Amino acid sequence: MRLLNTKTLELEDVGAEPGSYAIVSHTWGQDELLFADVNNPERLQGIRWKNTNGYRKVAKACETALKQGFKYVWIDSCCIDKTNSAEVSEAINSMFGWYRDASTCYAYLSDVTVRQDGALENFESSRWFTRGWTLQELIAPDDVEFFSRDWEPLGMRSHHSVRIGRITGIPEAVLTGRERSKRRRNNLAQLLYQENIATRMSWAAYRETTRREDMAYSLMGLFGVNMTILYGEGDGAFLRLQEEILKTAQDQSMLIWRSPLVAEESESKRRMHYFADSPKHFNLRTFGGQEDPNRFSMTMTVRGLEVRVWKCRCRVTYSTRNGGTEQGKEDGQWLAVLDCSLSSDTLARAAILLEASAGGGIAFRRLHPNVIMIVEPKRSGFLMADGDMPGYRCKIQSVEYDPGDLKKETIILESAQDGPLARGVFPFKLSLPPNKSSIQQRAAYTGARRYISSEHIAFVSVDNPIYGVVFLNAGRGREFLIWWGLVELGSAMSLTHDDRGAPRLWDNSIPVCFVQSWSNLTGKTDFHAELADQLAGDVLNEELRLPWSTGSTPKVVDVDDGLDLGPPARSERPMIPSSVIGLFTQRSQPVVESVCSGIKVRATMRRAEFLGRLACELEVEVVENNY
């Protein structure tokens, strides 16, 4: 752990047991004092002379901590080297513990002032209460001391607990429970455990983060899990978070989420996972279950999520826009009652609607994920929808069922997505001529992401055509890399399986291959494994804009080796290729040839079929040229 000395404003490594320190919670501005600034005395002196907002924030935090007797203070903006991906990953996974173990926490509210009469201006509307990272920073410390824009003390979390609870939805017991306990830090885990998963998720439902992935990473500490940090995966991070939580908790409130409504014509094409896409979908107050979790468990399987529920057939009635009603299917609609409640009435239970999977058996998919039903004894057999919203051609009016038909059963919840974006396995091999032994493979990476749909495994598209990276050395300091994959044209992969479920890898897709010299891409001549690993992650995870418009067919382009890594005008995309080295579009056996650093590269992509299975195979041949 790296801390800032409150006297010298110098960074010091204090190891795994830092002792007593203060910690700062804040929202980022435009001129934050960064690690590189503090680590460079000359640069720091210039910033001190300019007296920027970022510098004043850090200086006042150190001054406050020093007055309270602390030698060290921690603040994320300058205590983490954000150019070091390994350090960033370690810090994100450790951050909840750092805030929990701090002797005190200063919450700096840069948009809050104190009026002459002592009243707080903008406290409840402060941006600090809307950011994702500040949620754990509010909860983890033993207590939090708030400060205004001018570093005037505003009081402790325990003093404002009722007000903060009203702002955030966090129960007062979570905010003050440790102050009433002699074993305060040991009590934190117990306080959080008393709130079920959906309730803890609801605390983040109205918060935002700059990067989508951080919405998941900022919640790890609240659920006691750790994850690999993968920027570029988007909402996949939140799905991974829920998978990690499931490994440690048998809590069916994880299924009490509501997705936003979309236009009916697009409903069948959107992804409907059994897990939520975002904490925003957990916007309902829930209460814990009453049953034995061993009898109402949840388990991830190859086919989907195995859940023990009360289940029976039901009949859905819809109200139409013209004032009439419309009945749902005679068969195929089911009600699943979960071990969780949406009210203080422990007999009332939350329920979701299901439809039978095409595979039949115990496999089901969630029906109308924008709706949560409430099963109550006083209205047994007739349900009203909670959370249903206008916007559909049909709106759920009621659900009828026979209470006597409810039985405890184990079902499989599948991910419901029409036409999963199958990419195949994409195995590839590097073929090197025997007389060119100087050519070596340095490293190779693949970037497909799996998800489970029905009874087969498919690979999810993240709007990135690149699915593999291989690093090669051709001697005499010639290092280069090849990116390869398939490019979708228009609605390229909307139907990626035939009637028998076999993947259709070549429909409406174009094979593509980029070749780049190592020196041009990194500015270095020697190969570094750690840099290659980081670079491959960037290539595979970042969205790449290709130099042709959606729906148009690209032509063969021959240009000089080079990438413009800077964002173009009116765009914030981080990596923009300025050249396609070579590209051919034959469907049967595409061949790509290009020249880079005096090396001619020939890449062949072909279909590979064996015993009914179809895959995509890339064969790369490197031939030294007389350039």
XYZ file of C-alpha atoms in Angstrom:
627
model
C 0.000 0.000 0.000
C 1.243 3.467 -0.880
C 0.390 6.438 1.375
C 0.941 10.183 1.240
C 3.033 11.710 4.028
C 0.926 14.505 5.529
C 3.995 16.659 6.305
C 6.038 16.308 3.126
C 3.356 15.367 0.553
C 5.668 12.564 -0.552
C 4.525 9.040 -1.355
C 5.782 6.201 0.847
C 5.359 2.434 0.505
C 4.119 1.144 3.851
C 3.569 -2.534 3.012
C 0.607 -4.692 3.953
C 0.233 -3.283 7.509
C 0.165 0.501 7.178
C -0.885 1.230 10.746
C -2.977 4.312 11.446
C -3.984 6.476 8.469
C -6.751 8.759 7.233
C -8.496 8.146 3.923
C -10.300 10.532 1.565
C -13.550 9.998 -0.343
C -14.274 12.499 -3.105
C -15.558 12.939 -6.650
C -13.071 13.588 -9.430
C -12.697 16.980 -11.080
C -10.815 18.269 -14.126
C -7.429 18.981 -12.518
C -6.845 16.179 -10.024
C -3.378 15.783 -8.519
C -2.141 12.486 -9.971
C 0.520 9.937 -9.078
C 2.871 11.274 -11.768
C 2.511 14.792 -10.335
C 3.315 13.835 -6.751
C 6.145 11.573 -7.886
C 7.858 14.421 -9.775
C 9.074 17.197 -7.404
C 9.523 19.756 -10.186
C 6.057 19.133 -11.596
C 4.536 19.191 -8.107
C 6.207 22.532 -7.409
C 4.675 23.991 -10.570
C 1.219 22.705 -9.625
C 1.638 24.070 -6.102
C 2.486 27.461 -7.583
C -0.667 27.360 -9.753
C -2.684 26.325 -6.682
C -5.094 24.164 -8.695
C -8.297 22.761 -7.208
C -6.789 19.288 -7.244
C -3.712 20.416 -5.346
C -5.757 22.340 -2.759
C -7.915 19.269 -2.159
C -4.906 17.071 -1.394
C -3.113 19.760 0.620
C -6.179 20.436 2.798
C -6.719 16.714 3.336
C -3.110 16.381 4.524
C -3.450 19.465 6.721
C -6.639 18.120 8.313
C -5.136 14.680 8.894
C -1.963 16.164 10.369
C -3.979 18.249 12.844
C -5.760 15.071 13.932
C -2.440 13.334 14.519
C -2.165 11.198 11.370
C 1.191 10.782 9.641
C -0.373 9.360 6.486
C -3.380 9.902 4.269
C -4.638 7.890 1.283
C -6.404 9.417 -1.703
C -6.988 7.447 -4.894
C -6.088 10.201 -7.360
C -2.421 10.323 -6.363
C -1.738 7.096 -4.429
C -2.440 4.742 -7.362
C -0.270 4.585 -10.476
C -3.044 4.291 -13.044
C -0.564 3.572 -15.843
C 0.188 0.225 -14.161
C -2.695 -2.151 -14.907
C -1.557 -4.697 -12.303
C -1.488 -2.022 -9.605
C -4.906 -0.723 -10.630
C -6.356 -4.237 -10.421
C -4.856 -4.825 -6.980
C -6.071 -1.445 -5.723
C -9.641 -1.975 -6.936
C -9.815 -5.384 -5.274
C -8.336 -3.982 -2.033
C -10.169 -0.662 -1.853
C -13.087 -1.731 0.329
C -10.636 -3.111 2.880
C -8.552 0.071 2.797
C -11.602 2.190 3.608
C -12.776 -0.274 6.257
C -9.381 -0.337 8.000
C -8.738 3.422 7.897
C -8.774 5.210 11.246
C -10.981 7.926 9.806
C -12.524 8.862 6.465
C -12.943 12.389 5.112
C -15.812 12.783 2.634
C -15.097 15.933 0.635
C -18.282 17.363 -0.909
C -16.985 19.880 -3.448
C -20.461 21.236 -4.251
C -21.695 21.779 -0.683
C -21.366 25.092 1.166
C -22.368 26.359 4.610
C -24.720 29.325 4.772
C -24.297 32.095 7.314
C -27.071 30.617 9.437
C -25.178 27.318 9.562
C -27.509 25.433 7.216
C -25.980 23.179 4.587
C -26.454 24.203 0.971
C -26.878 21.332 -1.565
C -26.037 18.544 0.900
C -28.810 16.185 -0.207
C -28.260 16.952 -3.905
C -24.473 16.619 -3.727
C -22.858 14.760 -6.603
C -21.030 12.673 -4.011
C -24.260 10.750 -3.302
C -24.709 9.855 -6.996
C -21.358 8.245 -7.795
C -20.763 4.497 -7.783
C -17.427 4.421 -5.955
C -18.611 6.580 -3.057
C -21.160 3.947 -1.990
C -18.531 1.631 -0.514
C -16.650 4.676 0.770
C -19.768 5.678 2.721
C -20.370 2.221 4.191
C -16.945 0.644 4.761
C -15.304 3.060 7.274
C -16.120 2.963 11.002
C -17.386 6.499 10.565
C -17.164 9.268 7.983
C -16.529 12.959 8.578
C -18.039 15.257 5.943
C -16.395 18.456 4.707
C -17.704 21.304 2.566
C -16.145 22.835 -0.539
C -14.029 25.062 1.733
C -13.118 22.171 4.047
C -15.477 23.254 6.794
C -16.502 20.261 8.943
C -20.134 19.264 8.362
C -20.492 16.510 10.945
C -20.155 12.742 11.103
C -22.050 10.031 9.244
C -23.606 8.932 12.532
C -24.894 12.487 13.070
C -26.502 12.622 9.590
C -27.593 8.948 9.475
C -31.335 9.643 9.122
C -30.728 12.206 6.410
C -28.251 9.980 4.565
C -30.628 7.034 4.798
C -33.319 9.134 3.137
C -30.907 10.134 0.348
C -29.380 6.712 -0.314
C -31.976 4.171 0.799
C -29.425 2.583 3.143
C -30.948 1.497 6.482
C -29.851 3.546 9.467
C -28.647 0.378 11.186
C -25.988 -0.111 8.505
C -24.803 3.479 8.927
C -24.753 3.512 12.738
C -24.608 -0.132 13.832
C -20.861 -0.157 14.327
C -20.947 2.885 16.594
C -23.166 0.869 18.938
C -20.913 -2.173 18.870
C -17.637 -2.645 20.703
C -16.379 -4.866 17.896
C -17.145 -2.352 15.177
C -15.104 -3.716 12.263
C -16.074 -7.303 12.935
C -19.683 -6.160 12.964
C -19.600 -4.711 9.432
C -19.830 -8.056 7.627
C -22.739 -9.089 9.837
C -24.578 -5.814 9.214
C -24.217 -6.246 5.453
C -25.180 -9.923 5.575
C -28.476 -9.009 7.240
C -29.446 -7.128 4.080
C -30.140 -9.458 1.171
C -28.431 -9.161 -2.191
C -31.215 -7.312 -3.990
C -31.398 -4.726 -1.210
C -27.662 -4.059 -1.336
C -27.888 -3.807 -5.121
C -30.708 -1.280 -4.767
C -28.341 1.104 -2.959
C -26.467 1.434 -6.255
C -29.543 1.594 -8.502
C -29.379 5.364 -8.959
C -25.615 5.792 -8.992
C -23.299 6.275 -11.962
C -19.690 5.566 -12.891
C -17.652 6.996 -15.749
C -16.775 3.513 -17.025
C -19.525 0.913 -17.195
C -17.302 -1.791 -15.728
C -16.685 0.256 -12.587
C -20.347 -0.073 -11.637
C -19.579 -3.741 -10.941
C -16.064 -3.303 -9.572
C -17.215 -0.669 -7.075
C -19.644 -3.191 -5.544
C -17.243 -6.084 -4.941
C -16.547 -5.132 -1.329
C -20.237 -4.906 -0.411
C -20.593 -8.581 -1.352
C -17.204 -9.821 -0.176
C -15.974 -11.009 -3.575
C -12.958 -10.378 -5.786
C -12.758 -10.326 -9.583
C -10.283 -9.959 -12.396
C -10.392 -6.389 -13.703
C -11.156 -6.335 -17.451
C -11.864 -2.893 -18.837
C -13.643 -3.110 -22.170
C -16.126 -5.865 -21.280
C -18.946 -3.420 -20.573
C -21.988 -4.935 -18.863
C -20.215 -8.299 -18.787
C -18.485 -7.130 -15.606
C -21.806 -6.932 -13.774
C -22.772 -10.423 -14.946
C -19.435 -11.725 -13.645
C -20.054 -9.979 -10.338
C -23.363 -11.796 -9.914
C -21.720 -15.107 -10.776
C -19.102 -14.509 -8.069
C -21.780 -13.555 -5.540
C -23.686 -16.754 -6.312
C -20.622 -18.784 -5.288
C -20.880 -17.430 -1.746
C -24.605 -16.780 -1.223
C -27.794 -18.773 -1.789
C -30.083 -15.765 -2.053
C -32.986 -15.819 -4.493
C -33.428 -12.056 -4.194
C -30.792 -11.935 -6.955
C -33.677 -12.671 -9.316
C -35.856 -9.783 -8.091
C -34.893 -7.302 -10.788
C -36.841 -5.494 -13.500
C -35.460 -4.567 -16.891
C -36.620 -1.362 -18.601
C -39.283 -1.645 -21.273
C -38.339 -1.423 -24.922
C -40.420 -1.231 -28.089
C -42.313 -4.469 -28.562
C -40.927 -5.148 -32.012
C -37.403 -5.290 -30.624
C -38.203 -7.224 -27.459
C -37.533 -10.636 -28.950
C -34.101 -9.562 -30.131
C -32.760 -8.110 -26.912
C -30.755 -10.199 -24.459
C -32.738 -11.524 -21.527
C -30.294 -13.101 -19.101
C -31.419 -14.665 -15.844
C -29.136 -12.103 -14.175
C -29.631 -8.349 -14.406
C -27.565 -6.189 -16.751
C -27.130 -3.376 -14.244
C -27.745 -2.410 -10.601
C -30.329 0.016 -12.023
C -32.656 -2.960 -12.427
C -32.671 -3.560 -8.651
C -34.969 -0.663 -7.777
C -37.284 -2.530 -5.396
C -36.979 -2.877 -1.623
C -36.832 -6.583 -0.811
C -36.890 -8.662 2.352
C -35.058 -11.856 3.189
C -36.385 -15.350 2.654
C -37.872 -17.592 5.321
C -37.051 -21.004 3.919
C -33.959 -23.119 4.401
C -31.490 -21.947 1.694
C -30.353 -25.541 1.250
C -33.875 -26.424 0.106
C -34.296 -23.304 -2.036
C -30.826 -23.048 -3.496
C -29.396 -21.681 -6.739
C -26.533 -23.263 -8.667
C -24.793 -22.421 -11.933
C -24.760 -25.338 -14.377
C -23.696 -25.841 -17.971
C -27.296 -25.398 -19.093
C -28.087 -22.333 -17.004
C -29.135 -21.365 -13.486
C -30.613 -24.211 -11.449
C -33.225 -22.835 -9.041
C -35.580 -24.433 -6.524
C -38.975 -22.640 -6.578
C -42.709 -23.008 -6.054
C -44.086 -23.403 -9.592
C -47.420 -23.786 -11.382
C -49.098 -22.940 -14.675
C -50.748 -19.550 -15.004
C -52.834 -17.491 -17.409
C -51.846 -13.899 -18.225
C -54.441 -11.297 -19.218
C -53.253 -8.190 -21.051
C -54.967 -4.835 -21.405
C -54.623 -3.381 -24.876
C -54.276 0.232 -25.932
C -57.772 0.299 -27.406
C -59.262 -0.475 -23.996
C -59.840 -4.178 -24.499
C -58.197 -7.268 -23.084
C -56.192 -10.055 -24.595
C -55.457 -13.515 -23.244
C -52.007 -15.014 -23.175
C -51.122 -18.453 -24.458
C -53.278 -21.374 -23.393
C -50.135 -23.282 -22.551
C -46.505 -22.484 -21.866
C -46.843 -19.702 -19.250
C -45.732 -20.416 -15.705
C -45.480 -18.706 -12.341
C -42.338 -19.190 -10.208
C -42.601 -18.055 -6.580
C -39.250 -17.144 -5.045
C -37.975 -17.324 -1.488
C -38.117 -13.548 -1.058
C -40.661 -10.879 -0.185
C -41.343 -7.350 -1.385
C -43.072 -6.236 1.811
C -42.820 -6.660 5.560
C -45.571 -9.297 5.275
C -43.502 -12.470 5.415
C -46.323 -14.494 3.859
C -46.329 -12.370 0.700
C -43.803 -13.616 -1.818
C -42.223 -12.255 -4.983
C -42.735 -14.189 -8.202
C -41.569 -14.053 -11.793
C -43.237 -15.203 -14.996
C -41.693 -17.965 -17.090
C -42.146 -19.492 -20.506
C -41.128 -23.014 -21.378
C -37.863 -23.339 -23.263
C -37.845 -24.769 -26.749
C -35.865 -27.680 -25.368
C -38.670 -28.565 -22.966
C -38.161 -30.489 -19.745
C -37.247 -28.401 -16.709
C -35.744 -25.587 -18.811
C -37.474 -22.191 -18.740
C -36.829 -18.600 -19.729
C -37.993 -15.488 -17.966
C -41.135 -13.953 -19.486
C -41.752 -10.195 -19.217
C -38.599 -9.368 -17.238
C -39.934 -5.855 -16.625
C -42.532 -7.258 -14.212
C -42.348 -8.679 -10.691
C -45.495 -10.368 -9.362
C -46.606 -10.476 -5.707
C -48.242 -13.645 -4.362
C -50.409 -12.855 -1.314
C -52.695 -15.091 0.759
C -55.573 -12.587 0.648
C -55.576 -12.560 -3.160
C -54.707 -16.195 -3.678
C -55.120 -17.224 -7.296
C -55.252 -13.691 -8.715
C -52.213 -11.428 -9.067
C -51.614 -7.830 -9.989
C -48.360 -6.790 -11.609
C -45.895 -4.692 -9.609
C -43.586 -2.618 -11.739
C -45.377 -2.999 -15.056
C -45.093 0.242 -17.021
C -46.894 1.729 -20.058
C -45.259 1.566 -23.446
C -46.191 -1.877 -24.714
C -48.956 -2.659 -27.153
C -50.209 -4.873 -24.325
C -49.868 -4.279 -20.593
C -50.228 -7.072 -18.057
C -53.574 -6.701 -16.308
C -53.609 -9.812 -14.157
C -52.300 -13.327 -13.730
C -54.566 -16.206 -12.720
C -53.393 -19.468 -11.219
C -54.623 -22.297 -8.994
C -52.831 -22.176 -5.600
C -53.355 -25.905 -5.260
C -51.121 -26.451 -8.280
C -48.057 -24.820 -6.669
C -45.332 -27.391 -6.103
C -41.698 -27.227 -5.064
C -39.666 -28.004 -8.145
C -36.171 -27.518 -9.506
C -35.992 -25.627 -12.788
C -33.243 -24.446 -15.124
C -33.345 -20.746 -16.000
C -31.780 -20.169 -19.395
C -30.466 -17.043 -21.017
C -33.126 -16.076 -23.558
C -31.645 -14.484 -26.653
C -32.869 -15.085 -30.181
C -29.993 -15.802 -32.516
C -27.048 -15.845 -30.094
C -23.960 -14.240 -31.537
C -21.991 -17.420 -32.146
C -18.348 -17.037 -33.061
C -17.283 -20.629 -33.018
C -14.160 -21.718 -31.199
C -11.765 -19.872 -33.528
C -8.749 -22.159 -33.040
C -5.678 -21.054 -34.959
C -2.215 -22.345 -35.600
C 0.972 -20.721 -36.811
C 2.632 -22.494 -39.738
C 6.339 -21.631 -40.103
C 8.434 -22.914 -43.054
C 11.202 -25.268 -41.849
C 13.950 -23.210 -43.510
C 12.906 -20.079 -41.619
C 13.717 -21.259 -38.098
C 14.540 -17.707 -37.013
C 10.827 -16.888 -36.965
C 9.367 -17.529 -33.532
C 6.013 -17.192 -31.885
C 6.319 -14.935 -28.848
C 2.791 -15.131 -27.452
C -0.789 -15.674 -28.566
C -4.116 -14.572 -27.102
C -7.791 -15.133 -27.838
C -10.567 -12.866 -26.656
C -13.894 -14.698 -27.051
C -16.323 -14.456 -24.158
C -18.642 -17.326 -23.380
C -22.228 -17.360 -22.336
C -24.662 -20.232 -21.944
C -27.801 -20.451 -24.062
C -30.028 -23.518 -24.237
C -27.695 -26.503 -24.298
C -24.804 -25.119 -26.282
C -22.029 -22.660 -25.578
C -21.770 -19.572 -27.765
C -19.498 -16.553 -27.814
C -20.764 -13.058 -27.159
C -20.044 -10.135 -29.450
C -18.803 -6.963 -27.763
C -18.829 -4.893 -30.972
C -15.191 -5.816 -31.512
C -14.185 -7.703 -34.659
C -10.806 -8.769 -33.255
C -10.771 -12.258 -31.745
C -7.099 -13.150 -31.588
C -3.652 -11.608 -31.299
C -0.342 -13.333 -32.025
C 3.119 -11.826 -31.452
C 5.953 -12.930 -33.768
C 9.707 -12.419 -33.998
C 11.504 -12.704 -37.353
C 15.060 -12.006 -36.229
C 17.188 -8.887 -36.659
C 14.965 -6.975 -34.250
C 11.833 -7.447 -36.333
C 8.935 -7.856 -33.933
C 5.341 -7.676 -35.105
C 1.845 -8.800 -34.248
C -1.228 -9.969 -36.136
C -4.829 -9.230 -35.141
C -7.494 -11.364 -36.762
C -11.242 -11.934 -36.679
C -14.553 -11.502 -38.506
C -16.324 -8.246 -39.285
C -20.126 -8.085 -39.255
C -21.932 -6.279 -42.063
C -25.291 -4.759 -41.175
C -27.278 -7.342 -39.208
C -24.534 -9.829 -39.893
C -24.946 -12.159 -36.965
C -28.644 -11.725 -36.187
C -29.240 -15.301 -37.307
C -26.126 -17.265 -36.563
C -27.614 -20.755 -36.222
C -29.439 -22.831 -38.776
C -32.594 -24.824 -38.039
C -30.539 -27.620 -36.526
C -28.666 -25.283 -34.196
C -25.392 -25.434 -36.127
C -23.397 -22.170 -36.192
C -23.440 -20.192 -39.461
C -20.064 -18.508 -39.082
C -19.751 -17.098 -42.586
C -23.154 -15.545 -43.196
C -22.849 -11.785 -43.747
C -19.361 -11.652 -42.256
C -15.981 -10.647 -43.627
C -12.658 -12.099 -42.446
C -10.140 -9.428 -41.562
C -6.479 -9.341 -40.589
C -4.394 -6.430 -39.285
C -0.600 -6.542 -39.151
C 1.405 -4.086 -37.058
C 5.085 -3.747 -36.249
C 5.902 -3.859 -32.551
C 8.030 -0.720 -32.685
C 5.346 1.305 -34.455
C 2.688 0.296 -31.959
C 4.697 0.542 -28.735
C 7.617 2.837 -29.545
C 10.003 0.117 -28.309
C 12.362 -2.157 -30.226
C 12.639 -5.054 -27.758
C 9.786 -7.412 -26.962
C 8.401 -7.245 -23.411
C 6.017 -9.977 -22.277
C 4.170 -7.804 -19.749
C 3.660 -5.054 -22.305
C 2.441 -7.631 -24.832
C -0.046 -8.945 -22.297
C -1.353 -5.452 -21.616
C -1.456 -4.589 -25.324
C -3.344 -7.782 -26.177
C -5.891 -6.971 -23.500
C -6.393 -3.503 -24.957
C -6.785 -4.869 -28.485
C -9.217 -7.607 -27.484
C -11.305 -5.546 -25.093
C -11.539 -2.113 -26.708
C -14.083 -1.368 -29.407
C -12.373 -0.709 -32.738
C -13.864 1.465 -35.458
C -13.167 0.110 -38.932
C -12.573 2.384 -41.944
C -15.856 1.641 -43.674
C -19.479 2.346 -42.893
C -21.873 -0.218 -41.475
C -23.527 -2.261 -44.189
C -20.988 -1.483 -46.916
C -18.598 -4.052 -48.333
C -14.940 -3.196 -47.722
C -12.459 -3.304 -50.564
C -8.841 -4.416 -50.511
C -6.714 -1.618 -49.126
C -2.919 -1.428 -49.255
C -1.350 1.245 -47.085
C 1.779 1.734 -45.035
C 2.104 0.108 -41.656
C 0.769 2.374 -38.941
C -1.947 3.129 -36.439
C -3.242 6.446 -35.274
C -3.991 5.755 -31.609
C -5.337 9.213 -30.931
C -9.100 9.787 -31.015
C -10.378 11.424 -34.204
C -12.364 14.634 -34.259
C -15.754 14.460 -32.472
C -15.037 10.995 -31.124
C -13.929 9.561 -27.813
C -13.124 6.061 -29.016
C -9.742 5.096 -27.587
C -8.241 3.001 -30.400
C -8.864 3.831 -34.056
C -7.061 1.891 -36.796
C -6.106 4.149 -39.673
C -5.295 1.306 -42.024
C -6.420 -2.120 -43.108
C -3.230 -3.725 -44.380
C -4.872 -6.258 -46.648
C -8.276 -7.840 -46.918
C -9.946 -10.328 -49.250
C -13.587 -11.329 -49.017
C -13.856 -14.796 -50.540
C -16.423 -16.720 -48.522
C -15.069 -20.211 -49.047
C -11.382 -19.705 -48.197
C -10.455 -16.096 -47.451
C -6.780 -15.226 -47.843
C -5.096 -12.122 -46.463
C -1.613 -11.039 -47.534
C 0.321 -8.060 -46.189
C 3.830 -6.767 -45.703
C 5.174 -5.452 -42.399
C 8.798 -4.791 -41.399
C 10.064 -6.653 -44.450
C 7.959 -9.727 -43.669
C 5.265 -11.077 -45.955
C 2.360 -12.581 -44.049
C -0.243 -14.866 -45.566
C -3.275 -15.699 -43.448
C -5.927 -18.214 -44.492
C -9.301 -18.517 -42.764
C -11.335 -21.613 -43.546
C -14.261 -23.662 -42.359
C -13.353 -26.786 -40.433
C -15.947 -29.544 -39.998
C -15.570 -32.831 -38.168
C -18.238 -35.257 -36.917
C -20.969 -32.672 -37.263
C -19.108 -29.856 -35.525
C -18.200 -26.634 -37.276
C -15.356 -24.319 -36.349
C -13.366 -21.458 -37.827
C -9.660 -22.026 -38.311
C -6.988 -19.422 -38.980
C -3.660 -20.507 -40.429
C -0.878 -17.928 -40.543
C 2.197 -18.402 -42.717
C 5.132 -16.038 -42.336
C 7.634 -15.822 -45.200
C 10.793 -13.697 -45.043
C 11.025 -11.350 -48.030
C 14.034 -9.904 -49.850
C 13.130 -6.357 -48.950
